[in-house]
Short mmCIF file of C-alpha atoms and ligand atoms in Angstrom, two decimals:
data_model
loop_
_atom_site.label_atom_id
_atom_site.label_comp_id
_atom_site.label_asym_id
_atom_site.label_seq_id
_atom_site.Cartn_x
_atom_site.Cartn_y
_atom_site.Cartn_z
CA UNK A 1 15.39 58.38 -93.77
CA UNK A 2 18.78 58.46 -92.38
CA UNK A 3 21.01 61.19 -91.45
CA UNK A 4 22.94 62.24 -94.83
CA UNK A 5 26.58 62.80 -94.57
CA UNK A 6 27.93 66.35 -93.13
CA UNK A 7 28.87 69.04 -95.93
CA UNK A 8 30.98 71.29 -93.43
CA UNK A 9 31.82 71.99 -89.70
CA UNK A 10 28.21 73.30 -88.81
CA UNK A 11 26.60 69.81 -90.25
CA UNK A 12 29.29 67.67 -88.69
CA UNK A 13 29.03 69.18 -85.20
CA UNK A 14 25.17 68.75 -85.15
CA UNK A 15 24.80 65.46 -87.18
CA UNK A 16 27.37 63.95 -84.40
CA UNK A 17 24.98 65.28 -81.36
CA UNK A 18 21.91 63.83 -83.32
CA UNK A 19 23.16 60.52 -83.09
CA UNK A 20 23.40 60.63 -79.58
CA UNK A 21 20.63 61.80 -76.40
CA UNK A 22 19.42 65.04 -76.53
CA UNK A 23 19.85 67.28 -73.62
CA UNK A 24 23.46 68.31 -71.37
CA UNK A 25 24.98 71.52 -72.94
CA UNK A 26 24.82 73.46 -76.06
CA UNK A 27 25.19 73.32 -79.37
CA UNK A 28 27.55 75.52 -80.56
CA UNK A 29 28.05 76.35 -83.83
CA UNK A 30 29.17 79.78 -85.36
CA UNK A 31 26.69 80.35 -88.03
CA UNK A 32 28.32 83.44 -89.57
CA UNK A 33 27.89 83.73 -93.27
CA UNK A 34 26.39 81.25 -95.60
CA UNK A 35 24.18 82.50 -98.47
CA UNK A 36 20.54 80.42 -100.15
CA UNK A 37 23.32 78.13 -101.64
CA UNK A 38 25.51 77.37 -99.06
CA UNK A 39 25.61 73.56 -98.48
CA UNK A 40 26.55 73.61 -95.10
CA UNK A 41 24.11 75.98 -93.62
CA UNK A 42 21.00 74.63 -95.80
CA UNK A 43 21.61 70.90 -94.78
CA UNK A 44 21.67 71.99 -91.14
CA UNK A 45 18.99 74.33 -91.30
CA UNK A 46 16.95 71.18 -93.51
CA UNK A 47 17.74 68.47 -90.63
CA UNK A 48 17.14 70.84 -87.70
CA UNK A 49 13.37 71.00 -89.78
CA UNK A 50 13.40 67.39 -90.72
CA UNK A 51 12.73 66.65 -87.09
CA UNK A 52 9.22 68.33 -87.11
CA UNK A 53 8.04 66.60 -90.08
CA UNK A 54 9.35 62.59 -90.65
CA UNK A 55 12.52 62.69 -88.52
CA UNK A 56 15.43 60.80 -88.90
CA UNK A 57 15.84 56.87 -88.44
CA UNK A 58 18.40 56.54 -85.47
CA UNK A 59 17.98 60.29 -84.05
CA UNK A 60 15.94 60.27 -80.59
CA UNK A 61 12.30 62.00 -81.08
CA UNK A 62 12.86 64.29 -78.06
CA UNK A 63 15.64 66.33 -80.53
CA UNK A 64 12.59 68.08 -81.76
CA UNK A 65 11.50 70.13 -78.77
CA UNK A 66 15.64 70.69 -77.28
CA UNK A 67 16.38 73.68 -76.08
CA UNK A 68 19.89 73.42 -77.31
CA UNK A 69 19.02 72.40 -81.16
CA UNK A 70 16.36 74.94 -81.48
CA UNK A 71 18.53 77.43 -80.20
CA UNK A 72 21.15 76.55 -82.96
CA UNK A 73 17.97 76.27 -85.64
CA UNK A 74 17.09 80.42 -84.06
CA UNK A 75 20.75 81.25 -85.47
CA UNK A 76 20.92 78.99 -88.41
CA UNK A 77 17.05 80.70 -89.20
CA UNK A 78 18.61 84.40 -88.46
CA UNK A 79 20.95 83.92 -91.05
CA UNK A 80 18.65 82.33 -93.77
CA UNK A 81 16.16 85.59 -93.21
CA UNK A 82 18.90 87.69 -93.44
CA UNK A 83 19.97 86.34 -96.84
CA UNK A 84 16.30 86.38 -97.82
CA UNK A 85 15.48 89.99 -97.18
CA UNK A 86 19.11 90.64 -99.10
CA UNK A 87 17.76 89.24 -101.97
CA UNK A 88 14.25 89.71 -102.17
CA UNK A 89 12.73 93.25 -102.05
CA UNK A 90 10.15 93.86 -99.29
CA UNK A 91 6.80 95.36 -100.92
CA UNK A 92 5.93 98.61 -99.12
CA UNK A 93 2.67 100.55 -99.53
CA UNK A 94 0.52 97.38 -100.32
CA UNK A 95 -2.93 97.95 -99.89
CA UNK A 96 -5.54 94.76 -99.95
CA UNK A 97 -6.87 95.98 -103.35
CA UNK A 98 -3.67 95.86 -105.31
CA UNK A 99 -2.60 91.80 -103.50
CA UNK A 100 -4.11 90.37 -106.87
CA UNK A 101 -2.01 92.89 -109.36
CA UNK A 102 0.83 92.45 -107.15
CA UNK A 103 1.30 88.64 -107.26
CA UNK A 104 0.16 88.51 -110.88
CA UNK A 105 3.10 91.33 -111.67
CA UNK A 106 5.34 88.48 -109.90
CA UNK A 107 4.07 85.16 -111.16
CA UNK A 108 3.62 86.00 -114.57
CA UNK A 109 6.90 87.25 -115.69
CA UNK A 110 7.12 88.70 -119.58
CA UNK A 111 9.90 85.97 -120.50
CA UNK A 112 8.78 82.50 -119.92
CA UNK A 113 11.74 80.53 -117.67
CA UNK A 114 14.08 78.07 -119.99
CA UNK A 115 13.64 75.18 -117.42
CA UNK A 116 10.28 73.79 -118.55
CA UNK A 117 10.93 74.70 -121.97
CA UNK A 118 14.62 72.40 -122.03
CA UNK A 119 12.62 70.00 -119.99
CA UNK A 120 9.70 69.89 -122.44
CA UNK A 121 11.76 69.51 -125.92
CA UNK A 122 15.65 68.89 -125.61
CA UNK A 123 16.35 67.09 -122.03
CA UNK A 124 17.05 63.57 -122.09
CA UNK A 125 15.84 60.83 -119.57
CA UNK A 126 19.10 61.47 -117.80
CA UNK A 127 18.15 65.18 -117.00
CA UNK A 128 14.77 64.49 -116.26
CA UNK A 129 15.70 61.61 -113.31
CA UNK A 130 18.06 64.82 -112.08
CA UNK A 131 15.35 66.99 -112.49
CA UNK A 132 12.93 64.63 -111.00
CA UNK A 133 15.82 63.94 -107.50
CA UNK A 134 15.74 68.16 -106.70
CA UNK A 135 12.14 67.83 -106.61
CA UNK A 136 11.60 65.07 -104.76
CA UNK A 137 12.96 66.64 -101.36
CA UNK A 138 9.89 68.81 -101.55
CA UNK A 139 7.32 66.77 -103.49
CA UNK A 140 7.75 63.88 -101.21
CA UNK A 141 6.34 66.21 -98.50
CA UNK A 142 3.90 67.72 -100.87
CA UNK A 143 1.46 70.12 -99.54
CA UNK A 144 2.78 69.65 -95.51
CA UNK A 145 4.79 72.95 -95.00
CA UNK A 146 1.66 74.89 -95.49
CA UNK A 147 -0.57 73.08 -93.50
CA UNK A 148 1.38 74.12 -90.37
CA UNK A 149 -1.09 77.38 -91.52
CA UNK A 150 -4.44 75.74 -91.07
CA UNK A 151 -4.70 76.53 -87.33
CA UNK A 152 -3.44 79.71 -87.67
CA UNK A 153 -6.57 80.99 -89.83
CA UNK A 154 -9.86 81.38 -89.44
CA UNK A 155 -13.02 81.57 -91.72
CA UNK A 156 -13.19 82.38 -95.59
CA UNK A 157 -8.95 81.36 -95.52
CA UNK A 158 -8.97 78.98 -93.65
CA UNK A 159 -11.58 77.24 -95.28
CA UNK A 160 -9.49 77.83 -98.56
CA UNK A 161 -6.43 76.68 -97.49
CA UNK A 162 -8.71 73.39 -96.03
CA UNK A 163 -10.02 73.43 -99.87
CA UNK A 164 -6.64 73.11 -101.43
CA UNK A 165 -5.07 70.69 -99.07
CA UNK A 166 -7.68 68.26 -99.13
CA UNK A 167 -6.83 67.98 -103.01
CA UNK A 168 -3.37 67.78 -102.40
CA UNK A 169 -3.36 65.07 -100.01
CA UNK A 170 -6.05 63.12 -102.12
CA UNK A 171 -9.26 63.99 -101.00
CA UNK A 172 -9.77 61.18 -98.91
CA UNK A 173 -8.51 58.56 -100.93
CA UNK A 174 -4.30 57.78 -100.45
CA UNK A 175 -3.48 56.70 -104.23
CA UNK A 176 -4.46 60.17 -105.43
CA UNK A 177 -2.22 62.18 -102.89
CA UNK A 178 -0.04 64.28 -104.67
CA UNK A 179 3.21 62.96 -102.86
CA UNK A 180 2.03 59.42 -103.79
CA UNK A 181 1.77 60.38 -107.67
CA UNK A 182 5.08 61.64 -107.69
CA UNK A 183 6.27 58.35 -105.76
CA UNK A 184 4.78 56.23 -109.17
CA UNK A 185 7.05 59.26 -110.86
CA UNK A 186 9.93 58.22 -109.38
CA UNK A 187 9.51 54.41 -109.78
CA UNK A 188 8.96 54.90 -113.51
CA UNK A 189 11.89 56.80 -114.03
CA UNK A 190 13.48 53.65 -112.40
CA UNK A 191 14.54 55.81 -109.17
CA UNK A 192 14.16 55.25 -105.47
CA UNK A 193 10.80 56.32 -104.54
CA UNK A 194 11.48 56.15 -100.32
CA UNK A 195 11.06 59.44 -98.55
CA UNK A 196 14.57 61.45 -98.38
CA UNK A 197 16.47 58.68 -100.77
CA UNK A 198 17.90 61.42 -102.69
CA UNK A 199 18.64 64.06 -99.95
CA UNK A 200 22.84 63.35 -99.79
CA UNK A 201 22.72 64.02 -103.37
CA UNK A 202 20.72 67.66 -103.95
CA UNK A 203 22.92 70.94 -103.00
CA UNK A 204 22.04 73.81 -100.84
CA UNK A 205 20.04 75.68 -103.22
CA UNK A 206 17.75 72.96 -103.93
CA UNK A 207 17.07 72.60 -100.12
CA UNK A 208 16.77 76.24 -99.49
CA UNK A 209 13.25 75.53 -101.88
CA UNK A 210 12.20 73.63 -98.51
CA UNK A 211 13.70 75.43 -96.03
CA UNK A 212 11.72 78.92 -96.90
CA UNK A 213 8.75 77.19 -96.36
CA UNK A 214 9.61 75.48 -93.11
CA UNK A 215 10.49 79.07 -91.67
CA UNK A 216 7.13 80.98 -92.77
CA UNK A 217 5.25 77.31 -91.41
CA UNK A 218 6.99 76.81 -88.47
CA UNK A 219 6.42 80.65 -87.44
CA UNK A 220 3.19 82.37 -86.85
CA UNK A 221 4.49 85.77 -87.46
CA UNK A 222 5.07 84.50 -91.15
CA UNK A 223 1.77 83.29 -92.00
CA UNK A 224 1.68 85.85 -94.43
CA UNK A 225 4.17 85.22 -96.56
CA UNK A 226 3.23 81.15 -96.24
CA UNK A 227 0.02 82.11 -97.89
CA UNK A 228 1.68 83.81 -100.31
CA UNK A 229 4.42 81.67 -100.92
CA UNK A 230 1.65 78.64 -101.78
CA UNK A 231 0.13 81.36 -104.07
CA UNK A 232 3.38 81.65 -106.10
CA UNK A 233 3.75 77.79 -106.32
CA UNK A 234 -0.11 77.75 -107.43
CA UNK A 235 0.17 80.50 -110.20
CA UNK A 236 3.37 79.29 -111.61
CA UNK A 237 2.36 76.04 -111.73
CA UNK A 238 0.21 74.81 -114.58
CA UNK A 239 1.77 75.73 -117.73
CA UNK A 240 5.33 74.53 -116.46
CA UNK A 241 3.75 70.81 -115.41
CA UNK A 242 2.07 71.15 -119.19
CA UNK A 243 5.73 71.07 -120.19
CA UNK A 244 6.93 68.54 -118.01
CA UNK A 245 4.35 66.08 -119.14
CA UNK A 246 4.89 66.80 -122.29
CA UNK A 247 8.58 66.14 -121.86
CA UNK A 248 8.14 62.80 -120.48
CA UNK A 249 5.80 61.78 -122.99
CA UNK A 250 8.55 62.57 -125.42
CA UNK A 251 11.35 60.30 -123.80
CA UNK A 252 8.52 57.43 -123.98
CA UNK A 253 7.05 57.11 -120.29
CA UNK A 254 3.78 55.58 -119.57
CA UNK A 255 0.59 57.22 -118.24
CA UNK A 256 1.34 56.46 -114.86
CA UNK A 257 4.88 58.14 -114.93
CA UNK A 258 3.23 61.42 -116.20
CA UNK A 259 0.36 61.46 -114.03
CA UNK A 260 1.71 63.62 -111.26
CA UNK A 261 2.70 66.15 -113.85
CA UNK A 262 -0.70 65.73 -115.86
CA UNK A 263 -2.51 66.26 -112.26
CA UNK A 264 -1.02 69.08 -111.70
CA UNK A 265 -2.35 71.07 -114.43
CA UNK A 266 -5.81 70.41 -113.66
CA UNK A 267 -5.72 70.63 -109.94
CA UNK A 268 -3.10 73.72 -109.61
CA UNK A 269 -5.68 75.61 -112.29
CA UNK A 270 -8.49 75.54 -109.27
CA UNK A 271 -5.92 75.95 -106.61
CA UNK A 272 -4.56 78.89 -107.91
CA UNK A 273 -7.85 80.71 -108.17
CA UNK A 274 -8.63 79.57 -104.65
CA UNK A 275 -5.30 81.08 -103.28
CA UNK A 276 -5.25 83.80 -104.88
CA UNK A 277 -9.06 85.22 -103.79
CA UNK A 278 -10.14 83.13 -101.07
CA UNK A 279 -6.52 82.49 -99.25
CA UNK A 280 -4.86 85.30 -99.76
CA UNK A 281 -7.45 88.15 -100.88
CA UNK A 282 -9.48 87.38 -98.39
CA UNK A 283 -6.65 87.00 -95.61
CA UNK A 284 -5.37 90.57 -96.60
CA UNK A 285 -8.73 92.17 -96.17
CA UNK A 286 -8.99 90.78 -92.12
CA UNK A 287 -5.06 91.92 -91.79
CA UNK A 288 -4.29 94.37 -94.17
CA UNK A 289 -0.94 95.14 -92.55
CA UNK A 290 -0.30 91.38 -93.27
CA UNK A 291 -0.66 92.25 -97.40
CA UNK A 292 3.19 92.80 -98.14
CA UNK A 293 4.00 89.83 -96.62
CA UNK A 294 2.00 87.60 -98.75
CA UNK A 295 3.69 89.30 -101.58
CA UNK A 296 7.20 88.82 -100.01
CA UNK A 297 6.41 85.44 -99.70
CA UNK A 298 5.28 84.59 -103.03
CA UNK A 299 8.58 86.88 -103.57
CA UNK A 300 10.87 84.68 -102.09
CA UNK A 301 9.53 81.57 -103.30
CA UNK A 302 9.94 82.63 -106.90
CA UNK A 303 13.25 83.83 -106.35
CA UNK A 304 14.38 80.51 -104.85
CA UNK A 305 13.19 78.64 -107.30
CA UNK A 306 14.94 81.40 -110.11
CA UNK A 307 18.44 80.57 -108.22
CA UNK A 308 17.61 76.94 -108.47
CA UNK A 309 16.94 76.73 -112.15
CA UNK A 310 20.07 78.69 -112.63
CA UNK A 311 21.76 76.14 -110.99
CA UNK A 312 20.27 73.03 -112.93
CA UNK A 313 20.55 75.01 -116.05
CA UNK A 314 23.97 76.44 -115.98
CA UNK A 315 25.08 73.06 -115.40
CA UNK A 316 23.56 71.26 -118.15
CA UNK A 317 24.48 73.99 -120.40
CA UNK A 318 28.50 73.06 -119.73
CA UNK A 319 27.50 69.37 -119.67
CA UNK A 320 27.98 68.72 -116.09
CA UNK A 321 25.50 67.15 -113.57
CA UNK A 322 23.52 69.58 -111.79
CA UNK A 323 23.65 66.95 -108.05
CA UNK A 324 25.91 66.61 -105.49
CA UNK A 325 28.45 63.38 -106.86
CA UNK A 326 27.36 59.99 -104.97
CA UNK A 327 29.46 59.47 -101.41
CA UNK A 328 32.43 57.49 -102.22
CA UNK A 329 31.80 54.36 -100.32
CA UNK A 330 33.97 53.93 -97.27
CA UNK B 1 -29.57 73.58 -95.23
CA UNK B 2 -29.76 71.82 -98.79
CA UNK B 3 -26.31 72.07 -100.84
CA UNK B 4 -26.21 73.69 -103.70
CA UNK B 5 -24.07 73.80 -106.91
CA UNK B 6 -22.21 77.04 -106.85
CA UNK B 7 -20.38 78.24 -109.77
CA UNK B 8 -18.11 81.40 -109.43
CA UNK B 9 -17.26 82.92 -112.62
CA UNK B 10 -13.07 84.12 -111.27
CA UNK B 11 -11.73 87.64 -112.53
CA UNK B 12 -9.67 86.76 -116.17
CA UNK B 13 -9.78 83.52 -115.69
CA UNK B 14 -12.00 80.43 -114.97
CA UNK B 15 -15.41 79.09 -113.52
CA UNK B 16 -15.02 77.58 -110.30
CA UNK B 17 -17.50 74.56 -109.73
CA UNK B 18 -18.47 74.21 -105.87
CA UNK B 19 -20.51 71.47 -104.57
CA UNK B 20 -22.76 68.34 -105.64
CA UNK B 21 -22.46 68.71 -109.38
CA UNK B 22 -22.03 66.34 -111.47
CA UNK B 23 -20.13 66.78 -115.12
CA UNK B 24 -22.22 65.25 -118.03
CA UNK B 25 -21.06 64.59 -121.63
CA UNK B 26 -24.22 66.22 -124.12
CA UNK B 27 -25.01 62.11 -124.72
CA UNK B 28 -25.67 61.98 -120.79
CA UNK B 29 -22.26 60.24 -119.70
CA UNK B 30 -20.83 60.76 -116.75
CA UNK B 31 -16.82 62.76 -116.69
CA UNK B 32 -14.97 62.16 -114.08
CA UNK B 33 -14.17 65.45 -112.38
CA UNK B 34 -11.60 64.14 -110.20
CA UNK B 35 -11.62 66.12 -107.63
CA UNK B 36 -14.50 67.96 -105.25
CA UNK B 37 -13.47 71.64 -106.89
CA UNK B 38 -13.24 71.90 -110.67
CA UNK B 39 -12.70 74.77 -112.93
CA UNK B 40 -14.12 74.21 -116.05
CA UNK B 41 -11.97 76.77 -118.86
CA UNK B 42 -14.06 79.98 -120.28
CA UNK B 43 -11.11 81.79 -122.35
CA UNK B 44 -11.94 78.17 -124.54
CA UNK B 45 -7.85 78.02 -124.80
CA UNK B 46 -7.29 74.91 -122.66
CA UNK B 47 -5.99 71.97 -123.82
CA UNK B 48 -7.49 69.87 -121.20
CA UNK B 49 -11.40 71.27 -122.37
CA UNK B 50 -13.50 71.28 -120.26
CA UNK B 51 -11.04 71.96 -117.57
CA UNK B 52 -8.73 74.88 -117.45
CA UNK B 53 -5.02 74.63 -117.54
CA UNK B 54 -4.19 78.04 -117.33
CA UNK B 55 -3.58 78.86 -121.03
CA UNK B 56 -6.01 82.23 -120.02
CA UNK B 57 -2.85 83.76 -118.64
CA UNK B 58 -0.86 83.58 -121.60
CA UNK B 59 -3.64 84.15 -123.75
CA UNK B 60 -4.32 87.72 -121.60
CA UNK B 61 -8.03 86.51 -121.20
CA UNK B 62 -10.36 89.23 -119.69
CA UNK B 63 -13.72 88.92 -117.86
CA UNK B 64 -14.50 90.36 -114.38
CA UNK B 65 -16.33 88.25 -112.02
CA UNK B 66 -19.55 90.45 -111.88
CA UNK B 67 -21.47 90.18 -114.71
CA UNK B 68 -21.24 92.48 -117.37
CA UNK B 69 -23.25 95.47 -117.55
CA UNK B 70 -25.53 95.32 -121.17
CA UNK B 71 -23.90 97.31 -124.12
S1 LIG C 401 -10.08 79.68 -118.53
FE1 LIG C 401 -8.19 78.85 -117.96
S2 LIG C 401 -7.55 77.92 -119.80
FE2 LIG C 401 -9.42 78.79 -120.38
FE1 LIG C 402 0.25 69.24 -105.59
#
């Protein structure tokens, strides 16, 4: 994938030092505000993270690792926790025994979200290729964020975690990876199915979805809440891909179009069990301090994704496209 | 050590299948689990039988994971 381009002056300063050799002096950028939405600070915040997983076609490897960028990621990260822990409560008083009622409380909210519904009876193939470009930043990297965790465990979780990503990424056989079923997605829907295509086109609150769980990977001290947060996406995740499916079957697409959705509510049905006892239940009873983090982790990634449905939704609802316009060619 | 089958009945929800099992239709045909874990729906609300799909949650399925003491 290439470098998109810049949405502000933080983006432009560090998008021109990517293109050339890392090292020499610092990159300074004044992160000051910037909220989950902010276009500027996610995109930077996404790249600086981009280097640790694919990278960037054109940007020298040795970025990764330079003093200079990850002292600019430590700021850009500073204000994205800050912004988190504005908008998410912090759980206090959690013992181990109450993790399960805690993240049910969360994931199964008493009013079902509008998304899947619109998705499932009204949207048309238009809003579903939309639809279908947000989540292809993440799904395109299925399952990776949270493997950062796997060496960070031991025993009865880390086995679990093992248990769930080995399903993710295909058990062994490359067709069945979840990132490659949503690649036959995106093909079907007639869309580009290369990793990153469709990153100059989704705004900051779609990339903030990615970014929260690059921070609790990329940092040991969050491997609570990165349990938790794959909890959340496990529990909340079989009835709304029961929608999507459905949805697609609707506007006419084939088996192999739907398959990623249809996938999903099988295999998320046994992950969720699995992250919910033998990930995270059984994590919290090793570090009990560690139990309101995996609650403000499944927390945050709820409330992300909230923000980001408001986004797609209130946009649809005025009849206006809920991406970033294409770059007018220069 | 010989592997066994282990099935895990999970608290209000469903029965987690662990192991060398195989998944046969009453006529003796194989199904195609899919995948090395499978939970196999006990609330009998899924529309993806024998699997679950989560439909317990809505449905506000109870069981606890221990077996239930006799009435
Ligand atoms: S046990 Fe999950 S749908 Fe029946
Ligand atoms: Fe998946």
């Amino acid at each position: 994938m290439r470098l998109p381009p810049p949405r502000g002056p933080l983006t432009e300063a560090l998008f021109d030092r990517l293109a050339g050799s890392p090292g020499a002096d610092r990159l300074d950028a004044a992160v000051t505000t910037g909220g989950l939405d902010d276009d500027d600070v996610q995109l930077a915040l996404f790249a600086c993270y981009e280097l640790h997983y694919q990278g960037f076609e054109g940007v020298d490897e040795r970025w990764e690792w330079d003093p200079a960028l990850l002292g600019l990621r430590a700021e850009l990260e500073r204000c994205f926790e800050w912004s988190l822990a504005a908008a998410v409560p912090r759980p206090g008083g959690l013992e181990p025994a109450g993790l399960r009622a805690a993240l049910t409380a969360l994931a199964c909210p008493e009013e079902e979200p509008l998304l899947p519904l619109f998705l499932q009876r009204e949207a048309s193939l238009e809003h579903f290729r939309e639809f279908v470009i947000h989540r292809s930043i993440y799904h395109l990297k299925e399952a990776d964020p949270h493997t950062w965790a796997v060496p960070r465990l031991t025993g009865v979780p880390k086995a679990a975690l093992v248990e769930i990503q080995s399903d993710e990424y295909g058990g062994g056989r490359p067709e069945r990876m979840h990132s490659e079923l949503f690649r036959a997605t995106l093909r079907g829907l007639g869309l580009d199915d290369s990793y990153g295509a469709y990153l100059h086109r989704v705004p900051g609150v779609t990339l903030a979805i990615s970014n929260v769980m690059s921070l609790f990977g990329l940092h040991r001290r969050w491997r609570g809440a990165l349990l938790g947060h794959l909890a959340a996406l496990e529990m909340t995740s079989s009835l709304p891909n029961r929608r999507y499916a459905a949805g697609l079957r609707r506007l006419g697409a084939g088996p192999r179009t739907v398959r990623f959705y249809d996938e999903h509510v099988q295999a998320d049905a046994v992950h969720e069990q699995i992250a919910v006892n033998d990930l995270c239940g059984a994590f919290a009873t090793a570090f009990p301090p560690y139990t309101g983090d995996i609650v403000y982790g499944a927390a945050c990634a709820l409330e992300l994704e909230r923000r980001w449905a408001e986004h797609v939704m209130g946009r649809w609802q005025r009849g206006a496209p809920s991406l970033r316009a294409r770059p007018v060619p220069a | 050590m010989r592997e066994v089958v282990t099935v895990t009945p999970c608290e209000d929800g469903p029965l987690l299948l662990r192991g060398p099992f195989e998944l046969l239709t009453q006529s003796g045909e194989r199904i195609d689990a899919g995948r090395a874990t499978v939970a196999l729906c006990r609330c009998g609300l899924s529309s993806v039988k024998p699997y679950c799909d989560g439909s317990h949650k809505t449905a506000g399925f109870r069981a606890t994971s221990e077996p239930e003491p006799p009435a």
